[in-house]
Coordinates of C-alpha atoms and ligand atoms in Angstrom, one line a residue:
M1 CA 109.6 119.9 154.0
L2 CA 108.6 117.7 152.4
M3 CA 105.7 119.9 151.6
F4 CA 107.8 122.5 150.0
E5 CA 109.6 119.5 148.2
R6 CA 106.3 119.0 146.5
I7 CA 105.6 122.6 145.8
R8 CA 108.5 123.0 144.3
E9 CA 107.9 119.2 142.0
D10 CA 104.4 120.4 141.4
I11 CA 106.6 124.1 139.8
D12 CA 109.6 122.6 137.9
S13 CA 107.5 120.2 136.4
V14 CA 104.4 123.2 135.1
L15 CA 107.9 124.3 133.1
E16 CA 108.5 121.2 132.0
R17 CA 105.3 121.0 130.5
D18 CA 104.1 124.6 129.6
P19 CA 106.2 126.7 126.8
A20 CA 104.9 129.4 128.1
A21 CA 106.4 129.6 131.4
R22 CA 109.3 131.2 131.6
S23 CA 110.5 130.8 135.0
R24 CA 109.7 129.9 139.1
L25 CA 108.1 132.8 139.9
E26 CA 106.4 133.6 137.6
I27 CA 104.3 130.1 137.8
L28 CA 104.3 130.4 141.7
L29 CA 102.4 134.2 141.1
C30 CA 99.6 133.1 137.6
Y31 CA 99.3 129.3 137.4
P32 CA 95.5 129.2 139.5
G33 CA 95.2 125.5 138.7
L34 CA 98.5 125.5 141.5
W35 CA 96.6 127.0 143.6
A36 CA 94.0 124.9 143.7
V37 CA 95.9 121.4 143.9
W38 CA 97.5 123.4 146.2
F39 CA 94.4 123.9 148.4
H40 CA 93.4 120.7 147.9
R41 CA 96.1 118.9 149.3
V42 CA 95.0 120.5 152.8
S43 CA 91.5 120.1 152.3
H44 CA 91.9 116.9 151.7
M45 CA 94.2 116.4 155.6
L46 CA 91.4 118.2 157.1
W47 CA 89.1 115.6 155.5
N48 CA 91.0 112.3 156.4
A49 CA 90.8 114.0 159.6
K50 CA 86.7 113.8 159.4
M51 CA 86.6 117.6 159.4
R52 CA 84.5 117.4 156.7
L53 CA 83.1 121.2 157.2
A54 CA 85.9 122.4 157.4
A55 CA 87.6 120.8 154.4
R56 CA 84.3 121.3 152.2
C57 CA 84.8 125.2 153.5
L58 CA 87.9 125.4 152.3
S59 CA 87.5 123.7 149.1
Q60 CA 84.9 126.6 148.0
L61 CA 87.3 129.6 148.7
A62 CA 89.4 126.9 146.0
R63 CA 87.2 127.6 144.2
F64 CA 86.0 131.0 144.7
L65 CA 89.5 131.9 143.9
T66 CA 90.9 129.7 141.5
G67 CA 87.3 128.5 139.3
V68 CA 88.8 124.6 140.1
D69 CA 86.0 122.5 142.0
I70 CA 87.9 119.4 143.7
H71 CA 86.0 117.7 145.9
P72 CA 88.5 117.2 149.6
G73 CA 87.6 113.3 149.3
A74 CA 89.0 113.1 145.8
L75 CA 92.8 111.6 145.5
L76 CA 95.3 113.7 143.7
G77 CA 98.6 111.8 142.5
R78 CA 102.0 114.2 142.1
R79 CA 103.0 116.5 139.9
F80 CA 99.0 117.4 138.5
F81 CA 98.5 120.0 136.6
I82 CA 95.3 121.6 136.0
D83 CA 96.5 124.7 133.1
H84 CA 94.5 127.5 132.3
A85 CA 92.0 126.4 135.6
T86 CA 88.7 127.6 135.0
G87 CA 85.8 125.4 134.9
V88 CA 87.5 122.7 136.2
V89 CA 85.3 120.0 138.7
I90 CA 86.6 117.1 139.6
G91 CA 84.5 115.2 142.3
E92 CA 84.5 113.7 145.4
T93 CA 85.9 109.6 144.7
A94 CA 87.8 110.3 141.4
I95 CA 91.7 109.2 141.5
V96 CA 94.1 110.7 139.5
G97 CA 97.1 109.2 139.5
S98 CA 100.6 111.1 139.2
D99 CA 102.0 113.4 136.4
V100 CA 98.5 113.8 135.2
T101 CA 97.9 117.0 133.2
I102 CA 94.8 118.1 132.1
Y103 CA 92.9 121.5 131.2
Q104 CA 90.3 124.8 131.6
G105 CA 86.5 122.5 131.8
V106 CA 87.9 119.4 132.3
T107 CA 84.7 117.3 134.5
L108 CA 85.8 114.0 136.1
G109 CA 81.9 113.5 137.8
G110 CA 79.7 111.1 138.0
T111 CA 76.6 110.2 135.6
G112 CA 74.2 111.1 137.8
K113 CA 73.5 107.6 138.3
G114 CA 76.5 105.9 141.0
H115 CA 77.1 105.4 144.0
G116 CA 80.2 104.6 146.0
K117 CA 82.9 104.6 143.6
R118 CA 81.2 107.1 141.1
H119 CA 84.0 108.9 139.6
P120 CA 86.6 108.7 137.0
T121 CA 90.9 106.8 137.5
V122 CA 93.0 108.9 135.8
C123 CA 95.9 107.1 135.8
D124 CA 99.9 108.4 135.6
R125 CA 100.8 110.6 132.5
V126 CA 97.1 110.9 131.1
F127 CA 96.5 114.6 129.2
I128 CA 92.6 115.1 129.1
G129 CA 92.2 118.0 127.0
N130 CA 90.3 121.3 127.3
N131 CA 86.0 121.2 127.8
A132 CA 86.2 116.8 128.2
N133 CA 83.7 115.0 130.3
V134 CA 85.3 112.3 131.9
L135 CA 82.2 110.7 133.1
G136 CA 81.2 107.4 135.9
N137 CA 83.6 104.4 137.6
I138 CA 85.7 104.6 134.2
T139 CA 88.9 104.5 133.9
I140 CA 91.4 106.8 131.4
G141 CA 94.8 103.6 131.3
E142 CA 98.4 105.4 131.4
N143 CA 100.0 107.4 129.2
S144 CA 96.3 107.9 127.2
R145 CA 95.2 111.4 125.5
V146 CA 91.1 112.7 125.5
G147 CA 90.8 115.3 123.2
A148 CA 89.3 118.6 123.8
G149 CA 85.6 118.7 124.1
S150 CA 85.2 114.6 124.0
V151 CA 82.6 112.5 126.5
V152 CA 84.5 109.7 127.8
L153 CA 81.6 107.2 129.1
S154 CA 83.6 104.0 128.9
D155 CA 87.6 102.7 130.1
V156 CA 89.9 103.9 127.5
P157 CA 93.1 101.3 127.7
P158 CA 96.5 102.7 127.9
N159 CA 98.5 104.4 125.7
S160 CA 95.3 105.1 123.8
T161 CA 94.1 108.9 121.5
V162 CA 90.0 108.7 122.3
V163 CA 88.3 112.1 121.2
G164 CA 83.9 112.3 120.3
V165 CA 80.8 112.6 121.5
P166 CA 81.0 109.9 122.8
A167 CA 84.1 109.2 123.1
H168 CA 85.9 106.2 120.9
I169 CA 89.6 105.0 120.2
I170 CA 91.3 107.2 117.0
Y171 CA 95.3 105.4 118.7
R172 CA 96.4 102.6 120.0
N173 CA 99.6 102.6 120.8
G174 CA 100.8 104.6 118.4
E175 CA 98.5 103.1 115.1
R176 CA 95.0 105.5 113.9
V177 CA 92.4 103.7 114.8
L178 CA 89.3 103.5 112.2
I179 CA 86.4 102.2 112.5
T180 CA 84.5 100.4 108.9
D181 CA 82.0 98.7 110.8
P182 CA 79.0 100.5 112.1
H183 CA 78.4 98.3 115.1
D184 CA 81.6 99.8 116.7
V185 CA 80.6 103.4 116.4
K186 CA 78.7 103.9 120.1
D187 CA 77.0 107.0 119.4
P188 CA 73.3 107.9 120.1
L189 CA 72.9 107.2 116.0
S190 CA 74.8 104.1 115.7
D191 CA 71.1 101.9 115.9
A192 CA 70.8 104.5 112.8
L193 CA 73.7 104.6 110.8
I194 CA 73.4 100.1 111.4
A195 CA 70.0 100.7 109.9
L196 CA 71.7 102.2 106.9
A197 CA 74.3 100.0 106.3
A198 CA 71.9 97.4 105.9
R199 CA 69.0 99.0 103.8
V200 CA 72.1 99.5 101.6
E201 CA 73.5 96.1 101.8
E202 CA 69.4 95.0 101.2
L203 CA 68.8 97.3 97.9
E204 CA 72.7 96.2 96.4
E205 CA 71.8 92.8 96.1
R206 CA 68.5 93.7 95.0
L207 CA 70.2 95.7 92.6
G208 CA 72.8 92.7 91.6
G209 CA 69.2 90.4 91.0
A210 CA 67.7 93.4 89.0
R211 CA 70.9 93.3 86.3
Q212 CA 69.6 89.8 85.3
P213 CA 67.2 91.2 82.8
L214 CA 70.0 93.8 82.0
D215 CA 72.4 90.7 81.0
P216 CA 70.6 89.9 77.6
F217 CA 70.4 93.6 76.2
T218 CA 74.7 93.4 77.3
A219 CA 74.8 90.1 75.4
E220 CA 72.4 91.4 72.1
A221 CA 75.0 94.6 71.8
A222 CA 77.9 92.5 72.2
E223 CA 76.3 90.4 69.2
R224 CA 75.5 92.9 67.2
T225 CA 79.3 94.7 67.8
A226 CA 80.5 91.3 66.7
Y227 CA 78.4 91.5 63.7
R228 CA 79.3 94.7 62.9
E229 CA 83.0 93.2 63.0
E230 CA 82.7 90.9 61.3
L231 CA 81.0 93.2 58.2
D232 CA 83.7 95.5 58.9
R233 CA 86.3 92.7 58.5
A234 CA 84.0 91.4 55.2
S235 CA 84.5 94.8 53.3
D236 CA 88.0 95.1 53.8
F237 CA 88.5 92.1 52.3
V238 CA 86.4 93.2 49.2
S239 CA 88.5 96.5 48.9
M240 CA 91.8 94.5 49.2
G241 CA 90.4 92.2 45.9
E242 CA 89.5 95.4 43.7
G243 CA 93.0 96.8 44.4
I244 CA 94.8 93.3 43.2
Ligands
LIG1 C1 93.4 114.2 120.5 C2 94.6 115.2 120.1 C3 94.8 115.1 121.4 C4 94.8 114.8 119.2 O1 95.8 114.9 118.9 P1 96.7 114.2 117.3 O2 96.8 112.8 118.1 O3 97.2 115.0 116.5 O4 95.3 113.5 116.5 P2 95.2 113.8 115.0 O5 95.4 115.3 114.3 O6 95.8 112.8 114.4 O7 93.8 113.6 114.9 C5 93.3 112.4 114.2 C6 91.6 112.9 114.1 O8 90.7 113.1 114.9 C7 90.0 114.4 115.2 N1 90.1 114.8 116.1 C8 91.7 115.0 116.8 N2 91.2 116.1 117.7 C9 89.8 116.2 117.8 C10 88.6 116.5 118.9 N3 89.1 116.7 120.2 N4 87.0 116.6 118.6 C11 87.1 115.6 118.0 N5 87.7 115.0 116.8 C12 89.9 115.5 117.3 C13 91.0 115.0 113.3 O9 89.9 115.7 113.5 C14 91.0 114.1 113.1 O10 90.3 112.9 112.2 P3 91.2 113.2 110.8 O11 91.9 111.7 110.6 O12 89.1 111.9 110.3 O13 90.7 113.4 109.7 C15 94.3 117.0 119.9 O14 93.3 117.0 118.5 C16 93.3 117.3 121.0 O15 91.8 117.4 121.2 N6 94.4 118.2 122.4 C17 93.9 119.0 123.1 C18 94.5 120.5 123.3 C19 94.0 121.1 124.4 O16 93.0 120.6 125.2 N7 94.1 122.6 124.2 C20 93.9 124.2 124.8 C21 94.7 124.1 124.4 S1 94.0 125.8 125.8

């Protein structure tokens, strides 16, 4: 009974979230992302019942049918929606909260370095755009959004939007976040940016020093202008005298 209730709430949540969905029947028949979640619920039960091989086999059957590879050990919350399904990979120690939406090609994976809990924790109501990679034992905070194609390698605070490779925050609590200091750029190129910024600063300082010799020239030009203005005033005075 509970199973049917859960299936119904899954279908209703798709109806709410996907404007392309027209009816419950259509969702039941045409949403492989939902089938993948339902397969996972059974394979996860088998996994917990220590029927590990059966669980793995079932999850591989699900992968074959839906294109979604969810390890049976992963913990998935309620109303999890995988839109378009294909190419999604969810690792063994991943934890996904309730009302999470992810698109095709998303990986909740490990970095290949860790043991134990090595996959992400995705909190409630997170949205992850297509082909984003969320890697390592990191946490994506509640209500946060991950841009399509991003590679997230560190924790994302709640109510934030991150984009890029590697991902950085562009919105937090509804406010735009702009990077103005190159030290804040978390990127393989950030060292080059920091070095470039330091070089520009150094050149500006040197240019400031180089302006000194220009000042006498400016002073001389100002003197010449003042002298010319003086001459003009004198000639005006003479013309006025001639007019009398
Ligand atoms: C991340 C996302 C949710 C942000 O949406 P938003 O709040 O409307 O953000 P904005 O459009 O205001 O973009 C803000 C900045 O981030 C940049 N940006 C947005 N999404 C980006 C992305 N995925 N990768 C890199 N940069 C991105 C924009 O170019 C913009 O930069 P600018 O201010 O320098 O011009 C959205 O862009 C996204 O990626 N959605 C996923 C959609 C998806 O997966 N669809 C699948 C359909 S099948």
